[in-house]
Short mmCIF file of C-alpha atoms in Angstrom, two decimals:
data_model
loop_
_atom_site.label_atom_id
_atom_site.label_comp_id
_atom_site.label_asym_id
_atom_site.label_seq_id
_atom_site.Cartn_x
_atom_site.Cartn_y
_atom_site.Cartn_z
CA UNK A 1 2.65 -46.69 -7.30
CA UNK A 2 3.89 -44.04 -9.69
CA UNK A 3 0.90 -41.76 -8.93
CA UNK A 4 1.04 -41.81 -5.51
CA UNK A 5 4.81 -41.13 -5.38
CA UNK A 6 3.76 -37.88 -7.82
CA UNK A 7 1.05 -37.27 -5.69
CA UNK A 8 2.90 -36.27 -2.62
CA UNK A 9 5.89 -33.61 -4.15
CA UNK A 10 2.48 -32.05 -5.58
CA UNK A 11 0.84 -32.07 -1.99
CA UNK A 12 3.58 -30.76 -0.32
CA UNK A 13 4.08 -28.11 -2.90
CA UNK A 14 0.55 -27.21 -2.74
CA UNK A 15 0.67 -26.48 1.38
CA UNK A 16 4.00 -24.35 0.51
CA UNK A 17 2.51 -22.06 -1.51
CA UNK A 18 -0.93 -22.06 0.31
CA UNK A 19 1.50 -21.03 3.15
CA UNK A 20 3.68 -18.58 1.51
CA UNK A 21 0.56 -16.69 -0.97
CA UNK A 22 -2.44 -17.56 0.98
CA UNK A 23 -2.17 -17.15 4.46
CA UNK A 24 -3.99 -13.33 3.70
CA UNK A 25 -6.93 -15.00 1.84
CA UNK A 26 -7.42 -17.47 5.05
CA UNK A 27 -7.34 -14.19 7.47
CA UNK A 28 -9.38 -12.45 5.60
CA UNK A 29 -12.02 -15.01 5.45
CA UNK A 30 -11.81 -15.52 9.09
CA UNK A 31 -12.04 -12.12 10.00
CA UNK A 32 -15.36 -12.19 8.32
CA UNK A 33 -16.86 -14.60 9.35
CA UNK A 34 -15.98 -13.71 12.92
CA UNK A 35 -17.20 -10.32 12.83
CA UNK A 36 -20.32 -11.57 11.51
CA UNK A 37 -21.05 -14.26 14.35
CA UNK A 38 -20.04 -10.95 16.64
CA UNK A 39 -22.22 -8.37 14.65
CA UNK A 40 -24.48 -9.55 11.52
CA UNK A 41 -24.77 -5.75 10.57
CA UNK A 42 -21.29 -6.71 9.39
CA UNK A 43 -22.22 -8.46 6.62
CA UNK A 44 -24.75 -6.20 5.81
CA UNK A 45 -25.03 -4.59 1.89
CA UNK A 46 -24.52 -1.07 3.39
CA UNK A 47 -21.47 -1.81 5.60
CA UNK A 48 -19.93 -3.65 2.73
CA UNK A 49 -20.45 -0.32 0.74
CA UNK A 50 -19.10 1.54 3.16
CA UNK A 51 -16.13 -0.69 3.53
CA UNK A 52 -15.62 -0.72 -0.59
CA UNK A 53 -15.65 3.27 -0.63
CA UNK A 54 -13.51 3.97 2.52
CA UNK A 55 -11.11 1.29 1.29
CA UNK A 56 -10.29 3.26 -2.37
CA UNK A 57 -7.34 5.66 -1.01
CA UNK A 58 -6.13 3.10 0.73
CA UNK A 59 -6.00 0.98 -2.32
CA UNK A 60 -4.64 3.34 -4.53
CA UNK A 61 -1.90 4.59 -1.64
CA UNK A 62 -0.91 0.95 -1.32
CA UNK A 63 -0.22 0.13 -4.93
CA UNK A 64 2.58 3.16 -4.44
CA UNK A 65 3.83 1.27 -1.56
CA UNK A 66 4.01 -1.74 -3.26
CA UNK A 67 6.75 -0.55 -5.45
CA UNK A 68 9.14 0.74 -2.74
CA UNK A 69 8.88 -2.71 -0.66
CA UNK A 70 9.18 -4.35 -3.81
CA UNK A 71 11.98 -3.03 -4.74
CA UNK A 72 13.94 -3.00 -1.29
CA UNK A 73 13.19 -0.31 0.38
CA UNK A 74 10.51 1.45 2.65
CA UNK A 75 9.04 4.89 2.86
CA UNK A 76 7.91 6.34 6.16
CA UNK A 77 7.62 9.87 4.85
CA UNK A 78 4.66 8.85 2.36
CA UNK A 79 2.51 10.01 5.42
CA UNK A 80 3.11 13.63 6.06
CA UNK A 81 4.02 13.58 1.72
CA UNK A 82 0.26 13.43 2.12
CA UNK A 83 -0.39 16.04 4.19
CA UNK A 84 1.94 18.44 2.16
CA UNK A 85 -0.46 17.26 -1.12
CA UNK A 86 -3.45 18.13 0.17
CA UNK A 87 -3.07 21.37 2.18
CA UNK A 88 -0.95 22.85 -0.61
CA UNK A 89 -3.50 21.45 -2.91
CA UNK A 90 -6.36 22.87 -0.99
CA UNK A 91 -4.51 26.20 -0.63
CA UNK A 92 -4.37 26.82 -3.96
CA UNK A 93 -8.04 25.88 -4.72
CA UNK A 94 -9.17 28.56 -1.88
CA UNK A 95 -6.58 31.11 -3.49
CA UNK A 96 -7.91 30.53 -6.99
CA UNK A 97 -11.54 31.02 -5.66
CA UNK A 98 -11.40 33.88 -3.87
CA UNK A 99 -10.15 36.16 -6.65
CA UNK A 100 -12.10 34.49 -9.22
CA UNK A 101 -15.64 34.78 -7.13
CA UNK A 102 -15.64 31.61 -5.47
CA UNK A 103 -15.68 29.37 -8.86
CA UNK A 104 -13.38 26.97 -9.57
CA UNK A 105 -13.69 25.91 -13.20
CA UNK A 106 -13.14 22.10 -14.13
CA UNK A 107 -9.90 22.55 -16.08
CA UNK A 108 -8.42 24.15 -12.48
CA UNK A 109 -9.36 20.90 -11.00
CA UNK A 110 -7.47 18.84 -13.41
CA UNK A 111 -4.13 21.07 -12.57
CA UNK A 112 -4.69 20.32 -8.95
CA UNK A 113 -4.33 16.85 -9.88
CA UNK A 114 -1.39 17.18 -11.44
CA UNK A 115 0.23 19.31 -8.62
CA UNK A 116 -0.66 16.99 -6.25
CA UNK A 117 1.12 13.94 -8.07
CA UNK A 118 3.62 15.96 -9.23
CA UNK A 119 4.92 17.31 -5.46
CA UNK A 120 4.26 13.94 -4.38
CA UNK A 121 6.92 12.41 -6.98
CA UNK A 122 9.04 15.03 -6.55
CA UNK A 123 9.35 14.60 -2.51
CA UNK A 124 9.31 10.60 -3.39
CA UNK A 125 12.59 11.62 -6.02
CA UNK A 126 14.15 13.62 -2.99
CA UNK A 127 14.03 10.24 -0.84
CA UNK A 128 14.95 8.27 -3.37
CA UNK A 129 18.19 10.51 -4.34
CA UNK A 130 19.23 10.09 -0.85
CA UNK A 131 19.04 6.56 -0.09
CA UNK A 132 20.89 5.72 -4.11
CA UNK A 133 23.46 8.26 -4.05
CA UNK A 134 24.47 8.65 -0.42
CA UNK A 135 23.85 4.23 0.31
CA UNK A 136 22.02 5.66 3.33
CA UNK A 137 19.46 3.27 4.94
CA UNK A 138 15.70 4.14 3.33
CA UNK A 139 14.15 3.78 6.83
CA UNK A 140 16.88 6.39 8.16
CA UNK A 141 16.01 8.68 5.56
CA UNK A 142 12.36 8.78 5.60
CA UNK A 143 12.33 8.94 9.01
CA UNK A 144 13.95 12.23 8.85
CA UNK A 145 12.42 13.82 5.42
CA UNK A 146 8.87 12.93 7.29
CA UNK A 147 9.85 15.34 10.10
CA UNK A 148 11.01 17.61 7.08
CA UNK A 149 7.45 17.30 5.26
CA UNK A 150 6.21 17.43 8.75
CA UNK A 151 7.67 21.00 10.07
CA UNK A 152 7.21 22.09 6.09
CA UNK A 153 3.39 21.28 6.30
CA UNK A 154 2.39 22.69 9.67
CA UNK A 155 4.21 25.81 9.15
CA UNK A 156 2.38 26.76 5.70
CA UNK A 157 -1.07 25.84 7.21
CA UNK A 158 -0.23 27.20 10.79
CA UNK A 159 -2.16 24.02 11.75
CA UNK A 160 -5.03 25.05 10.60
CA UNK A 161 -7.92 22.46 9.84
CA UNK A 162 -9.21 23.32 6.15
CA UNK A 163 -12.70 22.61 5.35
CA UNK A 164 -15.10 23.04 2.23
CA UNK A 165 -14.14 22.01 -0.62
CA UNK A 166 -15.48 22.88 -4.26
CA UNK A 167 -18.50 20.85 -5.72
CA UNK A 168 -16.28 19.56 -9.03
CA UNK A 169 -13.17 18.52 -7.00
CA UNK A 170 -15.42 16.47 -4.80
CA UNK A 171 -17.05 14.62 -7.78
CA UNK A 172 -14.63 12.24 -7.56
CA UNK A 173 -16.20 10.60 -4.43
CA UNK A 174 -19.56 12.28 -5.11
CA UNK A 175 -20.24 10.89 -8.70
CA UNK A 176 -21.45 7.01 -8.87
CA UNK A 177 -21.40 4.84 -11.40
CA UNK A 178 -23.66 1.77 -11.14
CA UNK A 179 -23.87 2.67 -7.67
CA UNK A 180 -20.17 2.61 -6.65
CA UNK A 181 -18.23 6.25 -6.41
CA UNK A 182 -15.61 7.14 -9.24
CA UNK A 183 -13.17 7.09 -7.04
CA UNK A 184 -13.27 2.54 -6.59
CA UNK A 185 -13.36 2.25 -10.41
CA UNK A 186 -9.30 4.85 -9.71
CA UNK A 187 -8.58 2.21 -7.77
CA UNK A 188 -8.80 -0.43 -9.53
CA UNK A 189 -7.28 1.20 -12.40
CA UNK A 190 -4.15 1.72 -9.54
CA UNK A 191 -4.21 -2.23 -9.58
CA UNK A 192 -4.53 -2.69 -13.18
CA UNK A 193 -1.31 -0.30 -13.81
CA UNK A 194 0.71 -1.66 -10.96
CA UNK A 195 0.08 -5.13 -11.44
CA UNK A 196 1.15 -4.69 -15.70
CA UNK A 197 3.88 -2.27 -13.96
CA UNK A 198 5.04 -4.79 -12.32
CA UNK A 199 4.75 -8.24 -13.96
CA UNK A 200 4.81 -7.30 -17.51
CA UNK A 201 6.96 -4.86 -17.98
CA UNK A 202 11.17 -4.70 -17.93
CA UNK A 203 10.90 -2.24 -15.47
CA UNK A 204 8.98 -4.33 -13.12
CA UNK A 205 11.61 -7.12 -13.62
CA UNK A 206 14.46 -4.33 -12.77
CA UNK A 207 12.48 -3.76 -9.62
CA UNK A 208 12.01 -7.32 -8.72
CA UNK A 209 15.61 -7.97 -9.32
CA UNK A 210 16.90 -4.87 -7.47
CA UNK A 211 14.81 -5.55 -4.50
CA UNK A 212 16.19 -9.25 -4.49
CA UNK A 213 19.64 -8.52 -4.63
CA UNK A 214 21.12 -4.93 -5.61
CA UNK A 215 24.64 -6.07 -6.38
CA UNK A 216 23.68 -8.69 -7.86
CA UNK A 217 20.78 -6.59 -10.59
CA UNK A 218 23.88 -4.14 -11.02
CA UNK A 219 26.29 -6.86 -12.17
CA UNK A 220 24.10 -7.55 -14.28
CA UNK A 221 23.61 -4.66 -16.20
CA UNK A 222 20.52 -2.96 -14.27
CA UNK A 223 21.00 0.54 -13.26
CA UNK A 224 20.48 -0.53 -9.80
CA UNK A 225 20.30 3.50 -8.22
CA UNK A 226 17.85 4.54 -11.02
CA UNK A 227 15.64 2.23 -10.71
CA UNK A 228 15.52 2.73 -6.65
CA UNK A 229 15.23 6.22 -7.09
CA UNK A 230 12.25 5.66 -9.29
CA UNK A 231 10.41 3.17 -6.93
CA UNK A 232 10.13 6.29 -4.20
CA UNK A 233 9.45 8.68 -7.03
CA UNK A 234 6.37 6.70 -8.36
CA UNK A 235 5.55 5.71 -4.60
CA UNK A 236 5.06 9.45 -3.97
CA UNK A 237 3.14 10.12 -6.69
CA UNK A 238 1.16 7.91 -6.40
CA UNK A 239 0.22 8.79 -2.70
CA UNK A 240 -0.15 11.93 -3.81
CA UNK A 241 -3.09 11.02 -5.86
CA UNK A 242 -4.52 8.82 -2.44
CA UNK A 243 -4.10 12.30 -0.86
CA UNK A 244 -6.48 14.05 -3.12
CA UNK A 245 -9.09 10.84 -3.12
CA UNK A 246 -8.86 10.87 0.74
CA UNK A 247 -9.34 14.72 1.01
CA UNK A 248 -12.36 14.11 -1.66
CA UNK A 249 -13.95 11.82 0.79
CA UNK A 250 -13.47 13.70 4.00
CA UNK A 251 -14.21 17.33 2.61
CA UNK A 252 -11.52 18.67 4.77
CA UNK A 253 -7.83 18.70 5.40
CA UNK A 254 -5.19 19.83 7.63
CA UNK A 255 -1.47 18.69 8.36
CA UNK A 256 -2.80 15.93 10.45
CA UNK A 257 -4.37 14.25 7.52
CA UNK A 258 -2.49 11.47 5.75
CA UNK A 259 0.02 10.23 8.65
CA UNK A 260 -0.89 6.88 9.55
CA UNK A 261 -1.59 5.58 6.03
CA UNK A 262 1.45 4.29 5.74
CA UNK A 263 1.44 2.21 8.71
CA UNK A 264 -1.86 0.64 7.29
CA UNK A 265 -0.32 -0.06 3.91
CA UNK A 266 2.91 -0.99 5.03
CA UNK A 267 1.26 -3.57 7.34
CA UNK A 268 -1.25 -4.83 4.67
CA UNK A 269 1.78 -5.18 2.12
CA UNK A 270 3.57 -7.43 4.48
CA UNK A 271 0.38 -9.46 5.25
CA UNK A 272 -0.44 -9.86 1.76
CA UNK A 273 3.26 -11.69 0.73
CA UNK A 274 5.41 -8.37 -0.12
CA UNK A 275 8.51 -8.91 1.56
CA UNK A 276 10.20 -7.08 4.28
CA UNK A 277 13.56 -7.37 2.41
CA UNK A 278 12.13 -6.85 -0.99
CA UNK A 279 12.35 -8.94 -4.43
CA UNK A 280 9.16 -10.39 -3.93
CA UNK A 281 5.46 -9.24 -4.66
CA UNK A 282 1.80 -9.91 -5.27
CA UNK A 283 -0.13 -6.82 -5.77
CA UNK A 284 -3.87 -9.12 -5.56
CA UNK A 285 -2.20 -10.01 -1.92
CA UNK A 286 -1.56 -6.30 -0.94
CA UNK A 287 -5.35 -5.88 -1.63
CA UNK A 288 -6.47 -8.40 0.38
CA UNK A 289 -3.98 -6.83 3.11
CA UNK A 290 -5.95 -3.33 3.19
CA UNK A 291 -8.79 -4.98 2.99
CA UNK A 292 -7.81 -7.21 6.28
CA UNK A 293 -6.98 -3.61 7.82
CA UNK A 294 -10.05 -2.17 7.09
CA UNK A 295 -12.46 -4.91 8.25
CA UNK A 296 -10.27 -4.92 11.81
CA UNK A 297 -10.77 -1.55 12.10
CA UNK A 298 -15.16 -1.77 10.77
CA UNK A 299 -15.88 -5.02 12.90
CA UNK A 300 -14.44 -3.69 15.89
CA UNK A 301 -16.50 -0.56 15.75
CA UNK A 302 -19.41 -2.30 15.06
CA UNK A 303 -18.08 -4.79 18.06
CA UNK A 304 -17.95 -1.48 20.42
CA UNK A 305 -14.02 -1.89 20.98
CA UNK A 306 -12.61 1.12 22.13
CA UNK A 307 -10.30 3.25 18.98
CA UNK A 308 -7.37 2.75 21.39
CA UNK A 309 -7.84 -1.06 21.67
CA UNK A 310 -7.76 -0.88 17.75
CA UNK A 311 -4.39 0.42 18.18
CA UNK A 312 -2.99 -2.02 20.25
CA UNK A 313 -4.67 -4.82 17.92
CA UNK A 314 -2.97 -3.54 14.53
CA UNK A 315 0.64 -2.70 15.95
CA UNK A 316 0.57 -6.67 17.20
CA UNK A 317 -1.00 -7.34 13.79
CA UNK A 318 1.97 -5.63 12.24
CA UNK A 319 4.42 -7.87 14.82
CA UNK A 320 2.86 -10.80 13.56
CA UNK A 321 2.90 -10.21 9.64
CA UNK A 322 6.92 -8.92 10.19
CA UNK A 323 7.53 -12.04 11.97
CA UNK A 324 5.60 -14.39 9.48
CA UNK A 325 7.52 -12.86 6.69
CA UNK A 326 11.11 -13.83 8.55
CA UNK A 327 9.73 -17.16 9.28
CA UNK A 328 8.24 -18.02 5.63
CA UNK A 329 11.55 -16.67 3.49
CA UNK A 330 14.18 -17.90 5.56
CA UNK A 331 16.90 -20.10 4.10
CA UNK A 332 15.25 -23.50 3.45
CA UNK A 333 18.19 -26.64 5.11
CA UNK A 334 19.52 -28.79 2.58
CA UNK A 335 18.26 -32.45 2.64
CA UNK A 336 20.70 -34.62 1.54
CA UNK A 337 19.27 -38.04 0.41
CA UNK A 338 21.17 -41.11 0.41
CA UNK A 339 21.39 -43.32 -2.92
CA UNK A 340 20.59 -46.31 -0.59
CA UNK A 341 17.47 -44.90 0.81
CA UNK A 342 16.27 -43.78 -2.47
CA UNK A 343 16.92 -46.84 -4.34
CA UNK A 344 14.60 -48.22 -1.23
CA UNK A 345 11.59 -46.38 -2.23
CA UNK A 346 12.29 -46.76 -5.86
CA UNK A 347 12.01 -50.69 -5.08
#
């Protein structure tokens, strides 16, 4: 009698958190299995290669994402931040080549790098001041700084598409390491970081409790408008380093490259159990959320949907996961039991 009155409170937690952490897991298994009954080249070794390799930047932009959500805010600049990274990026590559007879030395590359994440933090910190110091509404606020990074971008490249890029800097896609480009081992290095970052760290619990209620983190102690200004800063520089793996990959860039990321990661984020509203976060989840994105996007190639269907599909995908999130962390009623009832089943 005892065990099957324990049995139950452990079945119904069971479905709860099935339905709260898993849902993503169950999509993404559908969605394969679907696309294979559609296509079987789906399944195939080299389209799961090419989905691995095309997935990295996406990976490593949405573990910068991650920390903005999950800390209560959102970032809709992170695309065009992008485009700034790798234009500027690539403009100083050309510059250096040209007066140096079209080498660019290794140690050249590595400051490139460290532009890129270090313009991307620094237009992340810009956001970030904003929203903490002026209580302005993030989504507000990157709204406008991406038409900033927007008009800032086109203007240096005159909107010019930029193509060729230097042997070394590409080696990051290029070189392969049992089989696999450097650039997936980055990314899961991204998930390594974020996930410690996150979960074992007192920064990470500052974030957590920020995102879950501000006033209540800076009652506590938690300096509530550092720690939000450092969730955009990080989130920027961390897309900047997706900007440089994604202009590895294509071997060209222009101001048009980057926007649109961030409706991919912001959409896998929600699908994979970040909240909308912040406080809550599973970085394995986001994964599996970019990884939903990306086979919607393969399968239906391979299916011969149109690119404009594909649209339609992932802005009611992004409906859906915004509208699952409101459903699954709304207020739960209180059940009030009554002594006589449970002295019933206790009989």
């Amino acid at each position: 009698m005892e065990n099957s009155k324990s049995f139950g409170p452990r079945l119904r937690s069971a479905i709860g958190y099935a339905w709260r952490e898993g849902t993503v897991y169950f999509v993404l298994a559908f969605l394969i299995i679907m696309f294979t009954i559609i296509n079987p080249r789906f399944f195939s070794g080299r389209n799961i290669y090419n989905l691995i390799t095309e997935s990295s930047h996406y990976v490593i932009a949405g573990m910068g994402i991650a920390f903005v959500m999950i800390g209560g805010g959102i970032d809709l600049s992170v695309g065009y931040e992008m485009a700034m990274v790798s234009t500027t990026s690539f403009i100083l590559m050309s510059s250096y080549a040209s007066t140096h007879g079209g080498i660019v030395p290794g140690w050249f590359i590595l400051v490139i790098f460290a532009w890129g994440i270090f313009i991307g933090f620094l237009m992340g910190t810009l956001n970030g001041v904003i929203c903490a110091k002026l209580k302005l509404f993030p989504l507000i606020v990157t709204m406008a700084t991406s038409e900033l990074f927007r008009g800032i971008s086109y203007t240096i490249t005159n909107s010019k598409t930029y193509s060729g890029l230097p042997a070394n800097f590409r080696a990051l896609y290029t070189t392969k390491i049992a089989g696999l480009p450097l650039d997936v081992y980055l990314a899961i290095l991204c998930i390594i970081l974020t996930w410690f970052v996150l979960n074992k760290t007192h920064f990470g619990r500052d974030v957590l409790a920020v995102g879950g209620n501000r006033e209540c983190a800076r009652l506590s102690g938690i300096r509530a408008d550092f720690v939000q200004i450092m969730t955009f800063s990080i989130t920027g520089a961390v897309f900047g380093l997706a900007a440089l793996d994604m202009m590895a990959h294509q071997n060209m860039t222009s101001s048009s490259t980057g926007p649109g990321t961030e409706f991919t990661c912001l959409t896998a984020a929600i699908i994979g159990g970040i909240s909308f509203t912040g406080g809550k976060g599973n970085v394995v989840g986001l994964v599996a959320g970019i990884f939903v994105m990306q086979i919607i996007t393969n399968g239906m190639q391979l299916a011969g949907w149109g690119a404009y269907l594909q649209y339609a599909v992932k802005g009611v995908i992004l409906l859906a996961a915004i509208a699952f999130d409101a459903l699954k962390n709304r207020p739960r009623p209180v059940v009030r039991v009554h002594k006589e009832i449970e002295k019933a089943e206790a009989a």
